[in-house]
Amino acid sequence: MTAIPSFTGDANPYGGGDPYADYRTADFPFAQYANLADRRLGAGVVAANDEFFAERENLLVPGPAEFDPEHFGHKGKIMDGWETRRRRGASAEHPWPTPEDHDWALVRLGAPGVIRGIVVDTAHFRGNYPQAVSVEGTSLPGSPSPEDLLADDVKWTSLVPRTPVGGHAANGFAVAAEQRFTHLRVNQHPDGGIARLRVHGEVVPDPAWLAALGTFDVVALENGGSAEDASNLFYSPASNTIQPGRSRKMDDGWETRRRRDRGNDWISYRLAAQSLIRAIEIDTAYLKGNSAGWASVSVRDGDDGDWTEILPRTRLQPDTNHRFVLPAPATGTHARVDIYPDGGISRLRLFGSLTDQGATALAARHQELGG
């Protein structure tokens, strides 16, 4: 596991103008995966040993960190991130922190899953970022408390070993552990500030929960669905369409650039497992002058199966949730929504249940990953 690429050292002091002008970042190969630490999925920072200068909850705020050079409070500069106080040694003779000294935060993933990469973003922490970071993961059932997570018998797996990081930079780390994790412990050595945490990976749902539900949204991100590909991602990611809840603003859906040819735009999805689909919702909430004009939905069974249309090309209305009951259940492992000619949708819901084959495959993977 290595940082891709590696950023170390201080950034220049803020000199005015665009605070992101000298920000260090890269295109990380794992960024294609969903953010398992997304607040929309139910993620949270459940505890931290210190948050003197800035609250731990800022780690998971959506969007980039903001910087206001004039924003000070009674404790000092107010930062958009998680920032701890400066650590000190035990005495005047030893005023420096020990090599083992560090601060930590416990993060509950919004959706348990296999982690493919982690971004520890130190945006705007130019001289007050940690010297190094490390990240550990564990998997516990139910809703453990901070005390449960800190118990001596909890087994933590190293996902990012103690690694130097850079200030005002997106520090990315690929993760190779083929396990299902529910919680992370983020450590900064010895102290400092982190603006944002992103945890990219694949959702691995609890098969017992899905079996108890019976009928559920088989393409939803929280249930193990994923957006695999799309024709255009100009304005927003395709994965927005399978996030929980209804869209609350225009950029919380999927919108493409304006087409000037005779083609159409589309998204392809992988379902939680092989499923029987019985009903469809296509929502265009908050897409008014830019909603897709028409949409169709197709499914296929297996990676190499043929696409079968289950909802023919149908007129869509702006800012409207459209519901369709299928005349007969459709079996598939993948789905595709085509919009005509361009524009956007905010959500796609495919309601159904797992087939026996799908349930067996999902249970086997859950067990294989330590669930």
mmCIF file of C-alpha atoms in Angstrom:
data_model
loop_
_atom_site.group_PDB
_atom_site.id
_atom_site.type_symbol
_atom_site.label_atom_id
_atom_site.label_comp_id
_atom_site.label_asym_id
_atom_site.label_seq_id
_atom_site.Cartn_x
_atom_site.Cartn_y
_atom_site.Cartn_z
ATOM 1 C CA MET A 1 0.000 0.000 0.000
ATOM 2 C CA THR A 2 1.489 3.328 -1.041
ATOM 3 C CA ALA A 3 0.357 6.918 -1.272
ATOM 4 C CA ILE A 4 -0.555 7.790 -4.868
ATOM 5 C CA PRO A 5 1.246 10.153 -5.177
ATOM 6 C CA SER A 6 2.997 11.268 -1.997
ATOM 7 C CA PHE A 7 2.760 14.809 -0.621
ATOM 8 C CA THR A 8 4.916 15.880 2.304
ATOM 9 C CA GLY A 9 6.014 19.066 3.969
ATOM 10 C CA ASP A 10 4.547 22.463 4.643
ATOM 11 C CA ALA A 11 2.597 24.443 2.114
ATOM 12 C CA ASN A 12 3.374 28.116 1.643
ATOM 13 C CA PRO A 13 1.650 30.492 4.051
ATOM 14 C CA TYR A 14 -1.593 31.867 2.679
ATOM 15 C CA GLY A 15 -0.711 34.910 0.557
ATOM 16 C CA GLY A 16 -4.177 36.121 -0.424
ATOM 17 C CA GLY A 17 -6.418 35.414 -3.385
ATOM 18 C CA ASP A 18 -7.722 31.936 -4.181
ATOM 19 C CA PRO A 19 -6.819 29.717 -1.186
ATOM 20 C CA TYR A 20 -6.867 26.650 -3.452
ATOM 21 C CA ALA A 21 -4.401 28.109 -5.992
ATOM 22 C CA ASP A 22 -1.472 26.149 -4.508
ATOM 23 C CA TYR A 23 -3.447 23.147 -3.255
ATOM 24 C CA ARG A 24 -1.774 19.805 -3.979
ATOM 25 C CA THR A 25 -3.961 17.010 -5.296
ATOM 26 C CA ALA A 26 -4.103 14.193 -7.847
ATOM 27 C CA ASP A 27 -6.517 11.917 -9.692
ATOM 28 C CA PHE A 28 -6.747 8.871 -7.462
ATOM 29 C CA PRO A 29 -7.657 5.610 -9.232
ATOM 30 C CA PHE A 30 -9.994 4.566 -6.405
ATOM 31 C CA ALA A 31 -12.094 7.741 -6.598
ATOM 32 C CA GLN A 32 -14.499 5.919 -8.955
ATOM 33 C CA TYR A 33 -15.884 4.076 -5.931
ATOM 34 C CA ALA A 34 -18.586 5.484 -3.668
ATOM 35 C CA ASN A 35 -17.656 7.375 -0.502
ATOM 36 C CA LEU A 36 -18.572 4.982 2.311
ATOM 37 C CA ALA A 37 -18.123 7.838 4.801
ATOM 38 C CA ASP A 38 -20.828 9.949 3.162
ATOM 39 C CA ARG A 39 -23.184 11.636 5.617
ATOM 40 C CA ARG A 40 -26.072 10.897 3.248
ATOM 41 C CA LEU A 41 -25.486 7.191 3.905
ATOM 42 C CA GLY A 42 -25.495 7.748 7.664
ATOM 43 C CA ALA A 43 -21.766 8.099 8.355
ATOM 44 C CA GLY A 44 -20.631 9.947 11.462
ATOM 45 C CA VAL A 45 -17.600 10.802 13.572
ATOM 46 C CA VAL A 46 -18.703 9.228 16.831
ATOM 47 C CA ALA A 47 -15.812 10.290 19.077
ATOM 48 C CA ALA A 48 -12.414 11.974 19.210
ATOM 49 C CA ASN A 49 -9.892 12.371 21.991
ATOM 50 C CA ASP A 50 -9.471 16.110 21.295
ATOM 51 C CA GLU A 51 -11.210 18.725 19.146
ATOM 52 C CA PHE A 52 -10.012 21.890 20.855
ATOM 53 C CA PHE A 53 -9.728 24.108 17.775
ATOM 54 C CA ALA A 54 -12.206 22.562 15.325
ATOM 55 C CA GLU A 55 -14.952 19.953 15.619
ATOM 56 C CA ARG A 56 -14.513 16.355 14.520
ATOM 57 C CA GLU A 57 -17.798 16.415 12.566
ATOM 58 C CA ASN A 58 -16.197 18.662 9.938
ATOM 59 C CA LEU A 59 -14.265 15.655 8.630
ATOM 60 C CA LEU A 60 -17.324 14.326 6.788
ATOM 61 C CA VAL A 61 -18.891 17.571 5.581
ATOM 62 C CA PRO A 62 -19.686 17.229 1.846
ATOM 63 C CA GLY A 63 -17.795 19.469 -0.531
ATOM 64 C CA PRO A 64 -14.339 20.993 -0.206
ATOM 65 C CA ALA A 65 -13.213 22.737 2.963
ATOM 66 C CA GLU A 66 -13.672 26.502 3.055
ATOM 67 C CA PHE A 67 -11.171 29.075 4.278
ATOM 68 C CA ASP A 68 -11.871 32.535 5.672
ATOM 69 C CA PRO A 69 -8.626 34.309 6.642
ATOM 70 C CA GLU A 70 -10.520 36.754 8.887
ATOM 71 C CA HIS A 71 -12.530 34.158 10.828
ATOM 72 C CA PHE A 72 -11.236 33.954 14.414
ATOM 73 C CA GLY A 73 -12.896 32.885 17.648
ATOM 74 C CA HIS A 74 -11.994 32.976 21.316
ATOM 75 C CA LYS A 75 -9.746 29.915 20.868
ATOM 76 C CA GLY A 76 -7.968 31.248 17.792
ATOM 77 C CA LYS A 77 -8.275 30.709 14.039
ATOM 78 C CA ILE A 78 -11.476 28.850 13.149
ATOM 79 C CA MET A 79 -10.751 26.086 10.643
ATOM 80 C CA ASP A 80 -13.116 23.999 8.535
ATOM 81 C CA GLY A 81 -11.848 20.612 9.650
ATOM 82 C CA TRP A 82 -10.884 18.631 12.739
ATOM 83 C CA GLU A 83 -8.043 20.304 14.646
ATOM 84 C CA THR A 84 -6.524 19.330 17.991
ATOM 85 C CA ARG A 85 -4.410 21.361 20.395
ATOM 86 C CA ARG A 86 -0.605 21.233 20.308
ATOM 87 C CA ARG A 87 0.776 18.304 22.252
ATOM 88 C CA ARG A 88 3.454 18.895 24.872
ATOM 89 C CA GLY A 89 5.953 16.684 26.636
ATOM 90 C CA ALA A 90 6.009 15.638 30.276
ATOM 91 C CA SER A 91 8.419 18.264 31.622
ATOM 92 C CA ALA A 92 10.644 21.228 30.871
ATOM 93 C CA GLU A 93 13.491 18.789 30.306
ATOM 94 C CA HIS A 94 11.333 16.833 27.828
ATOM 95 C CA PRO A 95 8.920 19.379 26.296
ATOM 96 C CA TRP A 96 8.346 17.415 23.107
ATOM 97 C CA PRO A 97 5.636 14.787 22.531
ATOM 98 C CA THR A 98 6.790 11.188 22.500
ATOM 99 C CA PRO A 99 6.898 9.175 19.257
ATOM 100 C CA GLU A 100 3.787 7.299 20.441
ATOM 101 C CA ASP A 101 1.701 10.403 21.148
ATOM 102 C CA HIS A 102 -1.207 10.890 18.724
ATOM 103 C CA ASP A 103 -4.780 12.092 18.435
ATOM 104 C CA TRP A 104 -7.618 9.925 17.150
ATOM 105 C CA ALA A 105 -11.162 10.039 15.830
ATOM 106 C CA LEU A 106 -13.631 7.148 15.474
ATOM 107 C CA VAL A 107 -15.642 7.130 12.239
ATOM 108 C CA ARG A 108 -18.772 5.075 11.607
ATOM 109 C CA LEU A 109 -19.078 4.272 7.921
ATOM 110 C CA GLY A 110 -22.463 5.093 6.445
ATOM 111 C CA ALA A 111 -22.456 1.797 4.583
ATOM 112 C CA PRO A 112 -20.174 -1.098 5.588
ATOM 113 C CA GLY A 113 -17.994 -2.356 2.797
ATOM 114 C CA VAL A 114 -14.622 -3.133 1.260
ATOM 115 C CA ILE A 115 -12.370 -0.064 1.250
ATOM 116 C CA ARG A 116 -10.387 0.596 -1.922
ATOM 117 C CA GLY A 117 -8.818 3.927 -1.020
ATOM 118 C CA ILE A 118 -8.740 6.696 1.577
ATOM 119 C CA VAL A 119 -8.142 10.425 1.170
ATOM 120 C CA VAL A 120 -6.906 12.387 4.179
ATOM 121 C CA ASP A 121 -7.313 15.979 3.036
ATOM 122 C CA THR A 122 -5.361 18.695 4.849
ATOM 123 C CA ALA A 123 -6.731 21.612 2.798
ATOM 124 C CA HIS A 124 -5.856 24.974 4.427
ATOM 125 C CA PHE A 125 -3.838 23.279 7.157
ATOM 126 C CA ARG A 126 -0.561 24.670 5.898
ATOM 127 C CA GLY A 127 1.633 24.684 9.002
ATOM 128 C CA ASN A 128 -0.704 22.982 11.476
ATOM 129 C CA TYR A 129 -1.272 19.630 9.745
ATOM 130 C CA PRO A 130 -0.161 16.324 11.330
ATOM 131 C CA GLN A 131 3.343 15.073 10.680
ATOM 132 C CA ALA A 132 1.909 11.662 9.789
ATOM 133 C CA VAL A 133 -1.401 9.798 9.732
ATOM 134 C CA SER A 134 -2.528 6.211 10.110
ATOM 135 C CA VAL A 135 -5.932 4.580 9.653
ATOM 136 C CA GLU A 136 -7.288 1.338 11.105
ATOM 137 C CA GLY A 137 -10.541 -0.498 10.436
ATOM 138 C CA THR A 138 -12.791 -2.892 12.311
ATOM 139 C CA SER A 139 -16.120 -4.635 11.811
ATOM 140 C CA LEU A 140 -18.648 -4.764 14.638
ATOM 141 C CA PRO A 141 -22.338 -5.695 14.414
ATOM 142 C CA GLY A 142 -25.170 -3.429 15.445
ATOM 143 C CA SER A 143 -24.602 0.124 16.636
ATOM 144 C CA PRO A 144 -21.553 0.032 18.930
ATOM 145 C CA SER A 145 -20.861 2.945 21.255
ATOM 146 C CA PRO A 146 -17.478 4.708 21.422
ATOM 147 C CA GLU A 147 -16.770 2.681 24.571
ATOM 148 C CA ASP A 148 -17.509 -0.542 22.668
ATOM 149 C CA LEU A 149 -15.133 0.468 19.889
ATOM 150 C CA LEU A 150 -12.353 1.348 22.337
ATOM 151 C CA ALA A 151 -12.640 -1.932 24.262
ATOM 152 C CA ASP A 152 -9.459 -3.986 24.551
ATOM 153 C CA ASP A 153 -10.957 -6.995 22.754
ATOM 154 C CA VAL A 154 -11.762 -5.112 19.523
ATOM 155 C CA LYS A 155 -9.502 -6.175 16.673
ATOM 156 C CA TRP A 156 -8.274 -3.332 14.466
ATOM 157 C CA THR A 157 -6.736 -3.921 11.036
ATOM 158 C CA SER A 158 -4.136 -1.493 9.678
ATOM 159 C CA LEU A 159 -5.391 0.084 6.453
ATOM 160 C CA VAL A 160 -2.901 2.953 6.218
ATOM 161 C CA PRO A 161 0.302 2.484 8.230
ATOM 162 C CA ARG A 162 1.844 5.522 9.867
ATOM 163 C CA THR A 163 2.798 7.634 6.854
ATOM 164 C CA PRO A 164 4.091 11.233 6.518
ATOM 165 C CA VAL A 165 1.647 13.614 4.851
ATOM 166 C CA GLY A 166 1.745 17.087 3.383
ATOM 167 C CA GLY A 167 -0.039 20.244 4.406
ATOM 168 C CA HIS A 168 -2.745 21.774 2.189
ATOM 169 C CA ALA A 169 -2.933 18.576 0.152
ATOM 170 C CA ALA A 170 -5.183 15.649 -0.712
ATOM 171 C CA ASN A 171 -3.175 12.736 0.685
ATOM 172 C CA GLY A 172 -4.435 9.563 -0.996
ATOM 173 C CA PHE A 173 -3.791 5.964 -0.009
ATOM 174 C CA ALA A 174 -4.770 2.772 -1.832
ATOM 175 C CA VAL A 175 -6.084 0.018 0.464
ATOM 176 C CA ALA A 176 -5.675 -3.673 -0.311
ATOM 177 C CA ALA A 177 -7.514 -5.345 2.610
ATOM 178 C CA GLU A 178 -10.251 -7.650 1.251
ATOM 179 C CA GLN A 179 -12.464 -7.331 4.324
ATOM 180 C CA ARG A 180 -15.771 -5.726 5.224
ATOM 181 C CA PHE A 181 -15.372 -2.809 7.638
ATOM 182 C CA THR A 182 -17.957 -0.869 9.637
ATOM 183 C CA HIS A 183 -15.754 1.640 11.527
ATOM 184 C CA LEU A 184 -12.412 3.416 11.180
ATOM 185 C CA ARG A 185 -9.951 4.873 13.658
ATOM 186 C CA VAL A 186 -8.159 7.852 12.109
ATOM 187 C CA ASN A 187 -4.938 8.803 13.870
ATOM 188 C CA GLN A 188 -2.864 11.944 13.456
ATOM 189 C CA HIS A 189 0.702 11.889 14.751
ATOM 190 C CA PRO A 190 1.321 13.717 17.012
ATOM 191 C CA ASP A 191 -1.426 16.357 16.586
ATOM 192 C CA GLY A 192 -2.740 18.929 14.102
ATOM 193 C CA GLY A 193 -5.614 19.276 11.706
ATOM 194 C CA ILE A 194 -7.365 17.343 8.933
ATOM 195 C CA ALA A 195 -9.972 19.072 6.779
ATOM 196 C CA ARG A 196 -11.832 16.158 5.165
ATOM 197 C CA LEU A 197 -11.874 12.369 5.158
ATOM 198 C CA ARG A 198 -13.099 10.360 2.160
ATOM 199 C CA VAL A 199 -13.352 6.566 2.225
ATOM 200 C CA HIS A 200 -13.871 5.065 -1.228
ATOM 201 C CA GLY A 201 -15.056 1.498 -1.587
ATOM 202 C CA GLU A 202 -17.755 -1.030 -2.386
ATOM 203 C CA VAL A 203 -20.832 -1.421 -0.197
ATOM 204 C CA VAL A 204 -21.328 -4.924 1.228
ATOM 205 C CA PRO A 205 -24.824 -5.079 2.774
ATOM 206 C CA ASP A 206 -25.997 -7.442 5.488
ATOM 207 C CA PRO A 207 -27.846 -10.287 3.725
ATOM 208 C CA ALA A 208 -29.964 -10.991 6.815
ATOM 209 C CA TRP A 209 -31.258 -7.412 6.782
ATOM 210 C CA LEU A 210 -32.145 -7.532 3.086
ATOM 211 C CA ALA A 211 -33.858 -10.903 3.550
ATOM 212 C CA ALA A 212 -35.938 -9.456 6.370
ATOM 213 C CA LEU A 213 -36.955 -6.507 4.188
ATOM 214 C CA GLY A 214 -38.092 -8.803 1.386
ATOM 215 C CA THR A 215 -38.843 -6.098 -1.176
ATOM 216 C CA PHE A 216 -36.351 -3.233 -1.307
ATOM 217 C CA ASP A 217 -34.517 -0.944 -3.730
ATOM 218 C CA VAL A 218 -32.077 -3.365 -5.375
ATOM 219 C CA VAL A 219 -29.990 -0.637 -7.031
ATOM 220 C CA ALA A 220 -29.645 1.643 -3.971
ATOM 221 C CA LEU A 221 -26.088 2.398 -2.917
ATOM 222 C CA GLU A 222 -26.837 1.560 0.729
ATOM 223 C CA ASN A 223 -28.120 -1.889 -0.337
ATOM 224 C CA GLY A 224 -25.037 -2.735 -2.392
ATOM 225 C CA GLY A 225 -25.906 -1.282 -5.796
ATOM 226 C CA SER A 226 -23.382 0.799 -7.727
ATOM 227 C CA ALA A 227 -23.194 3.085 -10.745
ATOM 228 C CA GLU A 228 -20.623 1.424 -13.006
ATOM 229 C CA ASP A 229 -20.455 3.742 -16.014
ATOM 230 C CA ALA A 230 -22.146 6.734 -17.613
ATOM 231 C CA SER A 231 -22.070 8.540 -20.917
ATOM 232 C CA ASN A 232 -21.440 11.954 -19.370
ATOM 233 C CA LEU A 233 -20.454 13.264 -15.927
ATOM 234 C CA PHE A 234 -20.049 16.924 -16.772
ATOM 235 C CA TYR A 235 -22.101 18.422 -13.926
ATOM 236 C CA SER A 236 -22.475 15.680 -11.323
ATOM 237 C CA PRO A 237 -21.654 12.026 -10.561
ATOM 238 C CA ALA A 238 -23.940 9.208 -11.670
ATOM 239 C CA SER A 239 -23.826 7.715 -8.159
ATOM 240 C CA ASN A 240 -26.029 10.598 -6.958
ATOM 241 C CA THR A 241 -28.978 8.815 -8.563
ATOM 242 C CA ILE A 242 -28.796 5.924 -6.062
ATOM 243 C CA GLN A 243 -28.132 7.927 -2.890
ATOM 244 C CA PRO A 244 -30.639 7.682 -0.016
ATOM 245 C CA GLY A 245 -33.656 9.966 0.132
ATOM 246 C CA ARG A 246 -34.983 12.456 -2.374
ATOM 247 C CA SER A 247 -32.731 15.032 -3.957
ATOM 248 C CA ARG A 248 -32.812 18.379 -2.117
ATOM 249 C CA LYS A 249 -31.178 20.580 -4.752
ATOM 250 C CA MET A 250 -30.280 20.484 -8.428
ATOM 251 C CA ASP A 251 -26.684 19.277 -8.056
ATOM 252 C CA ASP A 252 -27.796 16.366 -5.859
ATOM 253 C CA GLY A 253 -28.859 14.457 -8.974
ATOM 254 C CA TRP A 254 -27.210 13.592 -12.293
ATOM 255 C CA GLU A 255 -27.093 16.168 -15.070
ATOM 256 C CA THR A 256 -25.262 15.994 -18.399
ATOM 257 C CA ARG A 257 -23.986 18.708 -20.688
ATOM 258 C CA ARG A 258 -26.221 19.802 -23.571
ATOM 259 C CA ARG A 259 -26.032 17.431 -26.519
ATOM 260 C CA ARG A 260 -25.629 18.819 -30.018
ATOM 261 C CA ASP A 261 -25.801 15.478 -31.821
ATOM 262 C CA ARG A 262 -28.507 12.827 -32.339
ATOM 263 C CA GLY A 263 -27.413 10.566 -29.480
ATOM 264 C CA ASN A 264 -28.608 10.132 -25.893
ATOM 265 C CA ASP A 265 -27.123 9.815 -22.411
ATOM 266 C CA TRP A 266 -27.180 6.831 -20.059
ATOM 267 C CA ILE A 267 -26.010 5.264 -16.786
ATOM 268 C CA SER A 268 -25.314 1.559 -16.223
ATOM 269 C CA TYR A 269 -25.616 0.011 -12.767
ATOM 270 C CA ARG A 270 -24.738 -3.181 -10.951
ATOM 271 C CA LEU A 271 -27.534 -4.395 -8.662
ATOM 272 C CA ALA A 272 -27.005 -5.685 -5.119
ATOM 273 C CA ALA A 273 -27.186 -9.219 -6.571
ATOM 274 C CA GLN A 274 -29.415 -11.058 -9.045
ATOM 275 C CA SER A 275 -32.888 -9.655 -8.431
ATOM 276 C CA LEU A 276 -36.519 -9.760 -9.480
ATOM 277 C CA ILE A 277 -37.566 -6.164 -10.254
ATOM 278 C CA ARG A 278 -41.265 -5.339 -9.899
ATOM 279 C CA ALA A 279 -41.484 -1.536 -9.871
ATOM 280 C CA ILE A 280 -39.485 1.512 -10.968
ATOM 281 C CA GLU A 281 -39.232 5.111 -9.806
ATOM 282 C CA ILE A 282 -37.546 7.821 -11.861
ATOM 283 C CA ASP A 283 -37.380 11.141 -10.024
ATOM 284 C CA THR A 284 -36.527 14.481 -11.621
ATOM 285 C CA ALA A 285 -36.752 16.524 -8.387
ATOM 286 C CA TYR A 286 -35.215 20.028 -8.720
ATOM 287 C CA LEU A 287 -34.466 19.446 -12.408
ATOM 288 C CA LYS A 288 -36.888 21.865 -14.041
ATOM 289 C CA GLY A 289 -35.543 23.404 -17.243
ATOM 290 C CA ASN A 290 -32.904 20.688 -17.519
ATOM 291 C CA SER A 291 -34.839 17.481 -16.825
ATOM 292 C CA ALA A 292 -34.476 14.583 -19.250
ATOM 293 C CA GLY A 293 -37.276 14.597 -21.815
ATOM 294 C CA TRP A 294 -37.794 10.823 -21.956
ATOM 295 C CA ALA A 295 -36.306 7.768 -20.261
ATOM 296 C CA SER A 296 -36.178 4.015 -20.707
ATOM 297 C CA VAL A 297 -34.887 1.264 -18.400
ATOM 298 C CA SER A 298 -33.259 -2.035 -19.396
ATOM 299 C CA VAL A 299 -31.804 -4.979 -17.455
ATOM 300 C CA ARG A 300 -29.427 -7.800 -18.213
ATOM 301 C CA ASP A 301 -28.609 -11.003 -16.346
ATOM 302 C CA GLY A 302 -24.852 -11.537 -15.972
ATOM 303 C CA ASP A 303 -21.884 -9.510 -17.187
ATOM 304 C CA ASP A 304 -22.311 -10.770 -20.743
ATOM 305 C CA GLY A 305 -26.086 -10.948 -20.940
ATOM 306 C CA ASP A 306 -28.181 -9.087 -23.500
ATOM 307 C CA TRP A 307 -30.011 -5.906 -22.515
ATOM 308 C CA THR A 308 -33.792 -6.302 -22.280
ATOM 309 C CA GLU A 309 -35.992 -3.221 -22.121
ATOM 310 C CA ILE A 310 -38.407 -3.332 -19.170
ATOM 311 C CA LEU A 311 -39.633 0.277 -19.378
ATOM 312 C CA PRO A 312 -40.040 1.622 -22.914
ATOM 313 C CA ARG A 313 -39.106 5.200 -23.730
ATOM 314 C CA THR A 314 -41.472 7.256 -21.587
ATOM 315 C CA ARG A 315 -42.088 10.998 -21.309
ATOM 316 C CA LEU A 316 -40.799 12.593 -18.110
ATOM 317 C CA GLN A 317 -42.073 15.707 -16.386
ATOM 318 C CA PRO A 318 -39.758 18.213 -14.687
ATOM 319 C CA ASP A 319 -39.423 18.155 -10.889
ATOM 320 C CA THR A 320 -41.625 15.038 -10.625
ATOM 321 C CA ASN A 321 -41.384 11.536 -9.196
ATOM 322 C CA HIS A 322 -42.581 8.991 -11.796
ATOM 323 C CA ARG A 323 -43.736 5.503 -10.710
ATOM 324 C CA PHE A 324 -44.154 2.445 -12.902
ATOM 325 C CA VAL A 325 -45.407 -1.038 -11.954
ATOM 326 C CA LEU A 326 -44.023 -3.672 -14.315
ATOM 327 C CA PRO A 327 -46.513 -6.097 -15.903
ATOM 328 C CA ALA A 328 -44.223 -8.989 -14.896
ATOM 329 C CA PRO A 329 -41.090 -9.193 -12.709
ATOM 330 C CA ALA A 330 -37.796 -8.743 -14.572
ATOM 331 C CA THR A 331 -34.703 -10.747 -13.609
ATOM 332 C CA GLY A 332 -31.285 -9.137 -13.786
ATOM 333 C CA THR A 333 -27.920 -8.398 -12.197
ATOM 334 C CA HIS A 334 -27.413 -5.078 -14.035
ATOM 335 C CA ALA A 335 -29.627 -2.194 -15.075
ATOM 336 C CA ARG A 336 -29.344 0.739 -17.430
ATOM 337 C CA VAL A 337 -31.315 3.958 -17.652
ATOM 338 C CA ASP A 338 -31.250 5.846 -20.962
ATOM 339 C CA ILE A 339 -32.367 9.467 -21.066
ATOM 340 C CA TYR A 340 -33.322 11.322 -24.243
ATOM 341 C CA PRO A 341 -31.727 13.354 -25.507
ATOM 342 C CA ASP A 342 -29.816 14.763 -22.485
ATOM 343 C CA GLY A 343 -30.483 16.567 -19.221
ATOM 344 C CA GLY A 344 -30.795 14.707 -15.967
ATOM 345 C CA ILE A 345 -32.617 12.680 -13.360
ATOM 346 C CA SER A 346 -32.212 12.943 -9.598
ATOM 347 C CA ARG A 347 -32.953 9.375 -8.480
ATOM 348 C CA LEU A 348 -33.563 5.889 -9.884
ATOM 349 C CA ARG A 349 -35.286 3.282 -7.718
ATOM 350 C CA LEU A 350 -35.711 -0.362 -8.718
ATOM 351 C CA PHE A 351 -37.942 -2.154 -6.223
ATOM 352 C CA GLY A 352 -37.800 -5.929 -6.026
ATOM 353 C CA SER A 353 -36.249 -8.841 -4.151
ATOM 354 C CA LEU A 354 -33.240 -11.097 -4.472
ATOM 355 C CA THR A 355 -33.582 -14.371 -6.328
ATOM 356 C CA ASP A 356 -32.438 -17.527 -4.533
ATOM 357 C CA GLN A 357 -29.266 -17.390 -6.618
ATOM 358 C CA GLY A 358 -28.705 -13.737 -5.754
ATOM 359 C CA ALA A 359 -29.284 -14.279 -2.029
ATOM 360 C CA THR A 360 -26.859 -17.211 -1.975
ATOM 361 C CA ALA A 361 -24.142 -15.227 -3.790
ATOM 362 C CA LEU A 362 -24.576 -12.218 -1.499
ATOM 363 C CA ALA A 363 -24.418 -14.343 1.659
ATOM 364 C CA ALA A 364 -21.272 -16.096 0.403
ATOM 365 C CA ARG A 365 -19.489 -12.809 -0.278
ATOM 366 C CA HIS A 366 -20.556 -11.377 3.072
ATOM 367 C CA GLN A 367 -19.101 -14.419 4.857
ATOM 368 C CA GLU A 368 -15.920 -14.387 2.744
ATOM 369 C CA LEU A 369 -15.275 -10.753 3.722
ATOM 370 C CA GLY A 370 -15.660 -11.465 7.423
ATOM 371 C CA GLY A 371 -19.190 -10.109 7.836
#
